Coordinates of C-alpha atoms and ligand atoms in Angstrom, one line a residue:
M1 CA -5.1 -76.2 -44.8
P2 CA -4.4 -73.1 -46.9
T3 CA -0.7 -72.1 -46.8
K4 CA 0.9 -68.7 -46.9
N5 CA 0.3 -67.0 -50.3
Q6 CA -2.6 -69.2 -51.1
P7 CA -5.9 -67.6 -50.7
I8 CA -8.5 -69.7 -49.0
R9 CA -11.2 -68.5 -51.4
R10 CA -11.0 -68.4 -55.1
Q11 CA -10.7 -64.9 -56.3
P12 CA -11.2 -63.5 -59.8
G13 CA -7.6 -63.8 -61.2
W14 CA -7.7 -60.3 -62.6
L15 CA -7.6 -58.9 -59.0
D16 CA -4.0 -60.1 -58.6
N17 CA -2.7 -57.1 -60.5
A18 CA -5.7 -54.8 -60.5
I19 CA -5.0 -51.1 -60.1
F20 CA -8.2 -49.1 -59.9
Y21 CA -9.2 -45.6 -61.0
E22 CA -12.3 -44.1 -59.4
I23 CA -14.5 -42.1 -61.7
Y24 CA -17.0 -39.7 -60.4
P25 CA -19.1 -39.6 -63.6
Q26 CA -20.6 -36.1 -63.1
S27 CA -17.1 -34.5 -63.2
F28 CA -15.0 -36.6 -65.5
C29 CA -15.7 -35.6 -69.0
D30 CA -18.7 -34.0 -70.7
S31 CA -19.2 -35.1 -74.3
N32 CA -22.3 -33.2 -75.3
G33 CA -21.7 -29.8 -73.7
D34 CA -24.5 -29.8 -71.1
G35 CA -22.1 -29.2 -68.3
I36 CA -22.1 -32.6 -66.7
G37 CA -20.0 -35.7 -67.4
D38 CA -21.4 -38.7 -69.2
F39 CA -20.7 -42.3 -70.4
E40 CA -19.5 -41.1 -73.8
G41 CA -17.1 -38.8 -72.1
I42 CA -15.7 -41.6 -70.0
I43 CA -15.3 -43.8 -73.1
S44 CA -13.3 -41.1 -74.7
K45 CA -10.9 -41.1 -71.7
L46 CA -10.3 -44.8 -71.3
D47 CA -7.0 -44.6 -73.1
Y48 CA -5.9 -41.9 -70.7
I49 CA -6.6 -44.2 -67.8
K50 CA -4.9 -47.1 -69.4
E51 CA -1.9 -45.0 -70.3
L52 CA -1.5 -44.2 -66.6
G53 CA -1.3 -47.9 -65.9
C54 CA -4.6 -48.4 -64.3
N55 CA -6.4 -51.5 -65.5
A56 CA -9.7 -51.3 -63.6
I57 CA -12.4 -48.7 -62.8
W58 CA -14.8 -48.0 -60.0
M59 CA -17.6 -45.7 -61.2
N60 CA -19.8 -43.9 -58.6
P61 CA -23.6 -44.4 -58.9
C62 CA -24.9 -43.8 -62.4
F63 CA -28.5 -44.8 -61.9
E64 CA -31.8 -42.9 -62.1
S65 CA -32.0 -40.6 -59.0
P66 CA -33.3 -37.3 -57.9
F67 CA -29.6 -36.6 -56.9
G68 CA -30.1 -35.5 -53.4
D69 CA -26.9 -37.4 -52.5
A70 CA -25.2 -37.3 -55.9
G71 CA -26.8 -40.6 -56.9
Y72 CA -26.5 -42.5 -53.6
D73 CA -30.3 -42.0 -53.5
V74 CA -31.4 -44.4 -56.2
S75 CA -34.9 -44.3 -57.6
D76 CA -34.5 -47.0 -60.2
Y77 CA -31.6 -49.5 -59.7
C78 CA -31.9 -50.9 -63.3
K79 CA -31.9 -47.7 -65.3
A80 CA -29.0 -45.5 -66.1
A81 CA -29.6 -41.8 -65.2
P82 CA -30.5 -40.1 -68.5
R83 CA -27.9 -37.4 -67.9
Y84 CA -25.2 -39.9 -68.3
G85 CA -26.7 -41.9 -71.2
T86 CA -28.9 -44.9 -71.7
N87 CA -28.5 -48.5 -70.6
E88 CA -27.2 -49.2 -74.1
D89 CA -24.5 -46.6 -73.7
L90 CA -23.5 -48.1 -70.4
K91 CA -23.3 -51.5 -72.0
R92 CA -21.1 -50.0 -74.7
L93 CA -18.9 -48.5 -72.0
F94 CA -18.5 -52.1 -70.5
G95 CA -17.5 -53.3 -74.0
E96 CA -15.0 -50.5 -74.5
V97 CA -13.4 -51.2 -71.1
H98 CA -13.1 -54.9 -71.9
K99 CA -11.6 -54.3 -75.3
R100 CA -8.7 -52.6 -73.5
D101 CA -8.3 -55.6 -71.1
M102 CA -9.7 -53.5 -68.3
H103 CA -12.5 -54.2 -65.8
I104 CA -15.2 -52.0 -64.3
L105 CA -17.1 -52.0 -61.1
L106 CA -20.5 -50.2 -60.6
D107 CA -21.5 -48.8 -57.3
L108 CA -24.2 -50.7 -55.5
V109 CA -26.2 -49.0 -52.8
P110 CA -28.0 -51.8 -50.9
G111 CA -28.8 -50.0 -47.7
H112 CA -31.3 -47.4 -48.8
T113 CA -33.1 -45.9 -51.7
S114 CA -34.4 -42.5 -52.6
V115 CA -37.8 -41.5 -51.3
E116 CA -38.8 -41.5 -54.9
H117 CA -38.2 -45.2 -55.5
K118 CA -41.4 -47.0 -56.4
W119 CA -40.8 -49.5 -53.6
F120 CA -40.9 -46.7 -51.1
K121 CA -44.0 -45.1 -52.6
E122 CA -45.7 -48.5 -52.2
S123 CA -44.3 -49.0 -48.8
M124 CA -45.8 -45.6 -47.6
K125 CA -49.3 -46.9 -48.2
A126 CA -51.6 -47.7 -45.3
E127 CA -52.9 -50.9 -47.1
K128 CA -50.6 -53.9 -46.9
N129 CA -48.8 -54.7 -50.2
E130 CA -45.7 -56.4 -51.6
F131 CA -43.5 -53.6 -50.3
T132 CA -44.9 -53.0 -46.9
D133 CA -41.8 -54.7 -45.3
R134 CA -39.3 -53.5 -47.8
Y135 CA -38.1 -50.8 -45.5
I136 CA -37.8 -50.5 -41.7
W137 CA -41.0 -49.1 -40.2
T138 CA -42.1 -48.9 -36.6
D139 CA -45.7 -49.7 -36.0
S140 CA -46.7 -46.3 -34.7
V141 CA -45.9 -42.8 -35.9
W142 CA -45.2 -41.9 -32.2
E143 CA -42.3 -44.4 -32.0
E144 CA -39.0 -43.7 -33.8
P145 CA -36.4 -46.4 -34.5
V146 CA -33.7 -46.1 -31.8
G147 CA -30.3 -45.2 -33.3
Y148 CA -31.6 -43.9 -36.6
G149 CA -33.2 -40.8 -37.9
S150 CA -36.6 -41.3 -39.3
L151 CA -39.2 -40.1 -41.8
R152 CA -42.6 -39.7 -40.2
G153 CA -46.0 -38.1 -40.8
I154 CA -45.4 -38.2 -44.5
S155 CA -48.3 -40.6 -45.5
D156 CA -51.2 -42.5 -44.1
R157 CA -49.1 -45.4 -42.9
D158 CA -49.0 -45.3 -39.2
G159 CA -45.3 -45.7 -38.4
S160 CA -41.9 -44.0 -38.7
C161 CA -39.4 -45.2 -41.3
A162 CA -35.7 -45.5 -40.4
V163 CA -33.3 -43.6 -42.6
N164 CA -29.7 -44.5 -43.2
F165 CA -27.9 -41.3 -44.2
F166 CA -29.7 -38.2 -45.2
T167 CA -33.4 -38.1 -44.2
H168 CA -34.4 -38.7 -47.8
Q169 CA -32.7 -42.1 -47.8
P170 CA -35.1 -44.6 -46.2
A171 CA -33.4 -47.7 -44.8
L172 CA -34.1 -51.0 -46.6
N173 CA -35.2 -53.9 -44.4
Y174 CA -32.6 -56.7 -44.0
G175 CA -33.9 -57.4 -40.5
Y176 CA -32.6 -56.9 -36.9
Y177 CA -30.0 -59.3 -35.5
K178 CA -31.6 -59.2 -32.1
P179 CA -35.2 -57.9 -32.5
D180 CA -36.6 -56.6 -29.3
R181 CA -39.6 -54.6 -30.5
P182 CA -42.7 -56.2 -32.2
W183 CA -42.1 -54.2 -35.4
Q184 CA -38.4 -55.2 -35.7
Q185 CA -38.2 -58.2 -38.1
S186 CA -35.6 -60.9 -37.8
I187 CA -33.0 -61.6 -40.5
D188 CA -34.9 -64.6 -41.7
S189 CA -38.3 -62.9 -41.8
P190 CA -40.1 -63.0 -45.2
G191 CA -39.7 -59.2 -45.6
A192 CA -35.9 -59.2 -44.9
I193 CA -35.4 -62.2 -47.3
A194 CA -37.4 -60.5 -50.0
T195 CA -35.1 -57.4 -49.8
R196 CA -32.1 -59.6 -50.1
E197 CA -33.5 -61.4 -53.1
A198 CA -34.4 -58.1 -54.8
L199 CA -30.7 -57.1 -54.3
K200 CA -29.6 -60.2 -56.1
D201 CA -31.8 -59.4 -59.0
I202 CA -30.2 -56.0 -59.3
M203 CA -26.8 -57.6 -59.3
R204 CA -27.9 -60.2 -61.9
F205 CA -29.2 -57.4 -64.1
W206 CA -25.9 -55.5 -64.3
L207 CA -23.5 -58.5 -64.2
G208 CA -25.6 -60.1 -67.0
M209 CA -25.1 -56.9 -69.0
G210 CA -21.3 -57.1 -68.6
C211 CA -20.1 -55.2 -65.5
D212 CA -17.4 -56.9 -63.6
G213 CA -18.6 -56.5 -60.0
F214 CA -19.5 -53.9 -57.5
R215 CA -18.2 -51.4 -54.9
V216 CA -20.7 -51.7 -52.2
D217 CA -21.9 -48.6 -50.3
M218 CA -22.1 -48.8 -46.5
A219 CA -21.8 -52.6 -46.8
G220 CA -21.3 -53.1 -43.0
S221 CA -24.6 -51.4 -41.9
L222 CA -27.3 -53.5 -43.5
V223 CA -28.6 -55.6 -40.6
K224 CA -29.6 -53.5 -37.6
Q225 CA -28.8 -54.0 -33.9
D226 CA -26.0 -56.2 -35.0
E227 CA -23.2 -55.4 -32.6
D228 CA -20.6 -57.8 -33.9
S229 CA -21.8 -57.6 -37.4
K230 CA -22.7 -61.4 -37.4
G231 CA -26.1 -60.8 -39.2
T232 CA -24.5 -58.6 -41.8
I233 CA -21.7 -61.1 -42.4
A234 CA -24.2 -63.9 -42.8
L235 CA -26.2 -61.8 -45.3
W236 CA -23.1 -61.2 -47.4
Q237 CA -22.1 -64.9 -47.2
N238 CA -25.5 -65.7 -48.7
I239 CA -24.8 -63.2 -51.5
R240 CA -21.3 -64.8 -52.0
E241 CA -23.0 -68.2 -52.5
F242 CA -25.2 -66.7 -55.2
L243 CA -22.2 -65.1 -56.9
D244 CA -20.0 -68.2 -56.7
E245 CA -22.8 -70.0 -58.5
E246 CA -23.9 -67.5 -61.1
F247 CA -21.0 -65.0 -61.5
P248 CA -17.8 -66.5 -60.1
D249 CA -15.6 -63.8 -61.8
A250 CA -17.5 -60.8 -60.3
A251 CA -15.3 -58.8 -57.9
M252 CA -16.7 -57.2 -54.8
V253 CA -15.2 -54.4 -52.8
S254 CA -16.8 -53.1 -49.6
E255 CA -17.1 -49.7 -48.1
W256 CA -16.8 -51.2 -44.6
G257 CA -13.4 -50.4 -43.1
E258 CA -13.1 -53.6 -41.1
P259 CA -11.5 -56.2 -43.3
D260 CA -11.6 -58.9 -40.6
K261 CA -15.4 -58.8 -41.0
S262 CA -16.0 -57.9 -44.6
L263 CA -13.6 -60.5 -46.0
Q264 CA -15.3 -63.1 -43.8
G265 CA -18.5 -62.0 -45.4
G266 CA -17.1 -63.0 -48.8
F267 CA -15.9 -59.6 -50.1
H268 CA -12.6 -59.8 -52.1
M269 CA -11.5 -56.4 -50.9
D270 CA -12.3 -53.9 -48.3
F271 CA -11.3 -50.2 -48.0
L272 CA -9.5 -48.5 -45.2
L273 CA -11.3 -45.2 -44.9
H274 CA -11.6 -41.8 -43.1
F275 CA -14.1 -43.4 -40.7
G276 CA -13.8 -46.5 -38.6
P277 CA -10.9 -47.9 -36.5
S278 CA -8.1 -48.1 -39.2
H279 CA -6.2 -44.8 -38.4
Y280 CA -6.2 -44.1 -42.2
N281 CA -6.4 -40.4 -41.4
D282 CA -3.0 -40.5 -39.7
L283 CA -1.5 -40.9 -43.1
F284 CA -2.7 -37.9 -45.0
R285 CA -5.6 -36.2 -43.3
C286 CA -5.1 -35.1 -39.7
E287 CA -3.3 -32.1 -38.1
E288 CA 0.1 -33.7 -38.5
P289 CA -0.1 -36.3 -41.2
F290 CA 2.7 -38.8 -41.4
F291 CA 3.3 -37.9 -45.1
S292 CA 3.6 -34.2 -44.6
D293 CA 7.1 -32.8 -44.8
R294 CA 6.8 -31.3 -41.3
G295 CA 7.7 -34.8 -40.1
K296 CA 5.6 -34.6 -36.9
G297 CA 3.3 -37.4 -37.8
D298 CA 2.9 -40.9 -36.2
I299 CA 2.6 -44.0 -38.3
S300 CA 2.7 -46.5 -35.4
E301 CA -1.0 -46.8 -34.7
F302 CA -1.9 -47.2 -38.4
V303 CA 0.7 -49.9 -38.7
A304 CA -0.5 -51.7 -35.5
K305 CA -4.1 -51.7 -36.7
Y306 CA -3.0 -52.8 -40.2
K307 CA -1.1 -55.7 -38.9
E308 CA -4.0 -56.7 -36.7
N309 CA -6.3 -56.7 -39.8
Y310 CA -3.8 -58.4 -41.9
E311 CA -3.5 -61.3 -39.4
K312 CA -7.2 -61.5 -38.7
S313 CA -8.2 -61.6 -42.3
E314 CA -5.9 -64.5 -42.9
R315 CA -5.2 -63.5 -46.5
K316 CA -8.8 -64.1 -47.4
G317 CA -8.7 -61.0 -49.5
L318 CA -7.2 -57.6 -50.1
I319 CA -7.0 -54.6 -47.8
C320 CA -7.2 -51.5 -50.0
I321 CA -5.9 -48.0 -49.1
P322 CA -7.3 -45.4 -51.5
S323 CA -5.6 -42.1 -52.4
G324 CA -8.9 -40.5 -51.5
N325 CA -12.5 -40.6 -52.7
H326 CA -15.6 -38.5 -53.3
D327 CA -16.3 -38.3 -49.6
M328 CA -13.0 -37.0 -48.2
D329 CA -10.7 -34.0 -48.8
R330 CA -8.4 -34.2 -51.7
L331 CA -5.0 -35.6 -50.9
A332 CA -3.4 -32.4 -52.2
R333 CA -5.2 -30.4 -49.5
S334 CA -2.7 -31.4 -46.8
I335 CA 0.2 -33.0 -48.8
H336 CA 2.2 -31.1 -51.3
D337 CA 4.8 -31.3 -54.0
D338 CA 7.4 -34.0 -53.5
N339 CA 5.4 -35.4 -50.6
L340 CA 2.6 -36.3 -52.9
K341 CA 5.1 -38.4 -54.8
I342 CA 6.2 -40.1 -51.6
A343 CA 2.6 -40.6 -50.6
F344 CA 2.0 -42.4 -53.9
A345 CA 5.2 -44.4 -53.4
F346 CA 3.5 -45.7 -50.3
L347 CA 0.1 -46.3 -51.9
L348 CA 1.6 -48.1 -54.8
S349 CA 3.9 -50.3 -52.8
M350 CA 1.4 -51.6 -50.2
P351 CA -0.4 -54.9 -50.6
G352 CA -4.1 -54.8 -51.7
A353 CA -5.5 -53.2 -54.8
P354 CA -4.5 -49.5 -55.1
F355 CA -7.4 -47.1 -55.8
I356 CA -6.6 -43.7 -57.4
Y357 CA -9.3 -41.1 -57.1
Y358 CA -9.7 -39.2 -60.4
G359 CA -7.5 -36.2 -60.5
D360 CA -5.3 -37.3 -57.6
E361 CA -2.8 -38.4 -60.2
I362 CA -2.2 -34.8 -61.1
G363 CA -2.5 -33.4 -57.6
M364 CA -5.9 -31.8 -58.2
R365 CA -6.8 -29.5 -55.3
Y366 CA -9.7 -29.3 -52.9
V367 CA -11.7 -26.3 -54.2
E368 CA -12.4 -24.1 -51.2
G369 CA -15.6 -22.2 -50.5
L370 CA -18.0 -24.0 -52.9
T371 CA -21.7 -24.0 -52.2
S372 CA -23.0 -27.6 -51.8
V373 CA -23.9 -29.4 -55.0
E374 CA -26.4 -32.4 -54.8
G375 CA -25.8 -33.2 -51.2
G376 CA -22.0 -32.9 -51.4
F377 CA -21.6 -30.2 -48.6
S378 CA -18.0 -30.1 -47.6
R379 CA -17.3 -33.0 -50.0
T380 CA -18.1 -30.8 -53.0
G381 CA -14.6 -29.3 -53.1
S382 CA -13.2 -32.8 -53.8
R383 CA -15.7 -33.4 -56.7
S384 CA -14.8 -30.5 -59.1
P385 CA -14.4 -31.2 -62.9
M386 CA -11.3 -33.0 -64.1
Q387 CA -8.7 -30.7 -65.4
W388 CA -7.6 -32.1 -68.8
D389 CA -5.8 -29.3 -70.5
D390 CA -5.7 -25.5 -70.9
T391 CA -8.7 -25.2 -73.3
T392 CA -12.2 -23.9 -72.3
N393 CA -13.2 -25.2 -68.9
A394 CA -9.9 -27.1 -68.6
G395 CA -11.2 -29.4 -71.4
F396 CA -14.0 -30.8 -69.2
S397 CA -16.9 -29.4 -71.1
S398 CA -17.8 -26.9 -73.8
A399 CA -20.8 -25.6 -71.8
P400 CA -20.8 -22.0 -70.5
K401 CA -18.9 -21.8 -67.3
E402 CA -22.0 -21.0 -65.2
S403 CA -23.6 -24.3 -66.2
L404 CA -20.9 -26.6 -65.2
Y405 CA -22.0 -29.3 -62.7
I406 CA -19.5 -28.0 -60.1
K407 CA -17.2 -25.0 -60.4
L408 CA -13.7 -25.6 -61.7
D409 CA -10.6 -24.9 -59.7
E410 CA -10.1 -21.4 -60.9
S411 CA -6.5 -21.0 -59.8
K412 CA -4.1 -19.9 -62.5
D413 CA -1.6 -22.6 -61.8
R414 CA -4.1 -25.5 -61.6
P415 CA -2.6 -28.7 -62.7
T416 CA -3.7 -30.4 -65.9
A417 CA -3.3 -33.9 -67.3
K418 CA -1.9 -32.6 -70.6
A419 CA 0.9 -30.6 -69.0
Q420 CA 1.8 -33.4 -66.6
M421 CA 1.9 -36.0 -69.3
A422 CA 4.5 -33.9 -71.2
D423 CA 6.6 -33.4 -68.1
E424 CA 8.9 -36.2 -66.9
S425 CA 9.2 -34.7 -63.5
S426 CA 5.4 -34.3 -62.8
L427 CA 3.4 -36.2 -60.2
R428 CA 1.6 -38.1 -63.0
S429 CA 4.8 -39.2 -64.6
E430 CA 6.1 -40.4 -61.2
I431 CA 2.9 -42.4 -60.6
K432 CA 3.1 -43.9 -64.0
R433 CA 6.7 -45.1 -63.2
L434 CA 5.6 -46.4 -59.8
I435 CA 2.8 -48.4 -61.4
E436 CA 5.2 -49.9 -64.0
I437 CA 7.6 -50.9 -61.2
R438 CA 4.8 -52.4 -59.1
Q439 CA 3.5 -54.4 -62.1
S440 CA 6.9 -55.9 -62.9
H441 CA 7.7 -57.1 -59.4
P442 CA 5.4 -59.8 -57.9
A443 CA 6.7 -58.8 -54.4
L444 CA 5.1 -55.4 -54.9
M445 CA 1.9 -56.6 -56.4
N446 CA -1.5 -56.9 -54.7
K447 CA -0.9 -60.3 -53.0
G448 CA 2.8 -60.0 -52.1
E449 CA 3.4 -60.4 -48.4
I450 CA 4.3 -57.5 -46.1
E451 CA 6.3 -57.4 -42.9
F452 CA 7.0 -54.1 -41.2
V453 CA 10.7 -53.4 -40.5
Y454 CA 10.6 -49.9 -38.9
A455 CA 7.4 -48.1 -37.8
E456 CA 8.1 -46.5 -34.5
K457 CA 5.9 -44.1 -32.5
G458 CA 6.5 -40.5 -33.7
A459 CA 9.5 -41.5 -35.7
Y460 CA 10.7 -41.5 -39.3
P461 CA 11.2 -43.3 -41.7
L462 CA 8.7 -46.0 -42.4
A463 CA 10.2 -49.3 -43.7
Y464 CA 8.6 -52.5 -44.7
L465 CA 9.6 -55.6 -46.6
R466 CA 7.4 -56.9 -49.5
S467 CA 8.0 -60.4 -50.7
S468 CA 6.8 -63.1 -53.1
G469 CA 8.6 -66.4 -53.5
D470 CA 12.3 -65.5 -53.6
E471 CA 11.8 -61.8 -54.4
K472 CA 12.2 -59.5 -51.4
I473 CA 12.0 -55.7 -51.7
L474 CA 12.6 -53.3 -48.8
V475 CA 10.5 -50.2 -49.1
I476 CA 11.9 -47.1 -47.3
L477 CA 9.9 -43.9 -47.1
N478 CA 11.0 -40.7 -45.5
P479 CA 8.5 -37.9 -46.1
A480 CA 10.1 -35.6 -43.5
D481 CA 12.2 -32.6 -44.3
R482 CA 15.2 -33.9 -42.5
E483 CA 17.6 -36.9 -42.7
T484 CA 16.5 -39.9 -40.6
D485 CA 17.9 -43.3 -39.9
F486 CA 17.0 -46.8 -38.6
E487 CA 18.8 -50.1 -38.1
C488 CA 18.2 -53.3 -40.0
D489 CA 20.1 -56.5 -40.9
Y490 CA 19.2 -56.7 -44.5
A491 CA 22.1 -56.4 -47.0
L492 CA 21.0 -53.9 -49.6
G493 CA 20.9 -55.0 -53.2
E494 CA 19.8 -53.4 -56.3
E495 CA 17.6 -50.3 -56.1
V496 CA 14.4 -50.9 -58.2
Y497 CA 13.0 -47.4 -57.5
S498 CA 14.2 -44.2 -55.9
F499 CA 13.0 -40.7 -55.5
G500 CA 14.9 -38.0 -53.6
G501 CA 18.3 -38.7 -52.2
K502 CA 20.5 -41.8 -51.9
V503 CA 19.9 -44.2 -49.1
Q504 CA 23.2 -45.3 -47.5
K505 CA 24.0 -48.3 -45.2
Q506 CA 26.9 -48.2 -42.7
G507 CA 27.0 -51.2 -40.4
K508 CA 23.5 -51.8 -39.4
K509 CA 22.5 -48.2 -39.8
I510 CA 20.5 -47.1 -42.8
A511 CA 20.6 -43.3 -43.4
V512 CA 17.7 -41.9 -45.4
P513 CA 17.9 -38.3 -46.8
A514 CA 15.0 -35.9 -46.4
K515 CA 12.0 -36.5 -48.7
T516 CA 13.2 -39.8 -50.1
A517 CA 11.5 -43.0 -51.2
A518 CA 13.4 -46.1 -52.1
F519 CA 12.6 -49.7 -53.1
I520 CA 15.6 -51.9 -52.7
E521 CA 16.1 -55.6 -53.4
V522 CA 17.4 -57.5 -50.3
Ligands
GLC1 C1 -21.3 -43.7 -48.8 C2 -20.9 -42.9 -50.0 C3 -21.4 -41.5 -49.8 C4 -22.9 -41.5 -49.6 C5 -23.2 -42.4 -48.4 C6 -24.7 -42.6 -48.4 O1 -20.5 -43.3 -47.7 O2 -19.6 -43.0 -50.4 O3 -21.0 -40.6 -50.9 O4 -23.3 -40.2 -49.3 O5 -22.6 -43.6 -48.5 O6 -25.1 -43.5 -49.4
CA2 CA1 -22.9 -34.4 -70.7

């Protein structure tokens, strides 16, 4: 029987202290002045990421695509999009990452392709061929797949093709868990198995070239009519067997949002996200977020769900709470100033691997009022160019302003990486300190245990105990603009981190000043 602290499944060792940085390649750094970021630009900023303390990267899709959904509409899974560079350049990026003792995950989009993918073009044909069953098609154009949008009347094939997200993203066929129409194929039908094997080939291709694993897009939605996700879990278990055999060090993180399922499917990590049952939005993105200084938030439902996931997942893997990502509003849209620092004190003291969305480390803002770019719509404002310094285009690109991929934040006081690196009291400097502290205390690291000490409905502060072996650290977070207190039995020892005021204990009562974060040995 596995015991506490001992994962049931072997995990790549580097995940024990991995801290990820998410790069949206379009907007990170443009090396050749065409207005869009590229691999060479990313290579030139690896030292910046490392200096912050991050030792791993997740890069959004960088494959050939018509970019109707910023690259989540792939037209060739095994070819880098020319706007970022060649496959050789990408391979060089892997090498540069490894030289710095870092790791990199690519973004795998297994659920759908672009309508321009050659598989789809073949699949649209009326004559049967190798790709007829690669996507989910009904057997008459007059019938649409229940529960999904569809593409119909677009070719001679008599049928409607299910779509997963936008209508230009046809759904690949991994089968139905409980087929009840003649055109619905089972999960072990030849068509569904062929799709799964094609997915393995794509993974082989990039892992063989040196990438360290994948962030998997919409990982929980592959098998259809799969109420308890049993079919999708079985599919990922099959992929896990393949990885264990051929690429045991490859790391897998899912965009799923239900760790009890994804970790059972063999993922090492799962994200809590702005959708699904996790109450993630209660933290930073709702009318009264817990981390706002108004102090009107409620952490209790988030904590209840977190505990449930933590117990159910039996430490099979890591539950990851990202600072944000390319799909949600920037953290700095609703959380400001000192509260951003306290939010990061939370993100960098919770178990699981932390993920920092590019620019969140300097408090980059959501750019209001932008016209959609490449299927971004309201997400576009969170995807604006990285602000490096105060040179042309904030150091992102030498292109004329009009040809930047997305407009920059034009505000005069926009934050930049350069200014924040030079300022000890900046958000970035605070994050760098927090990372150093996390990495020097096993209790605070990815696999340290957590026990909630104080997380009451509508109340502040939040307190939890992190532990590993004999090391025990009490984390106390009070984002509210007023002093709060709670009771606990622990005798307070040395303070390993503090921001804001001084936490005081009298009897059982611990008083926590307004806008304060403290990590204290107990
Ligand atoms: C995921 C991606 C998002 C994309 C969608 C469809 O949610 O993060 O950006 O639009 O899947 O692939
Ligand atoms: Ca470029």
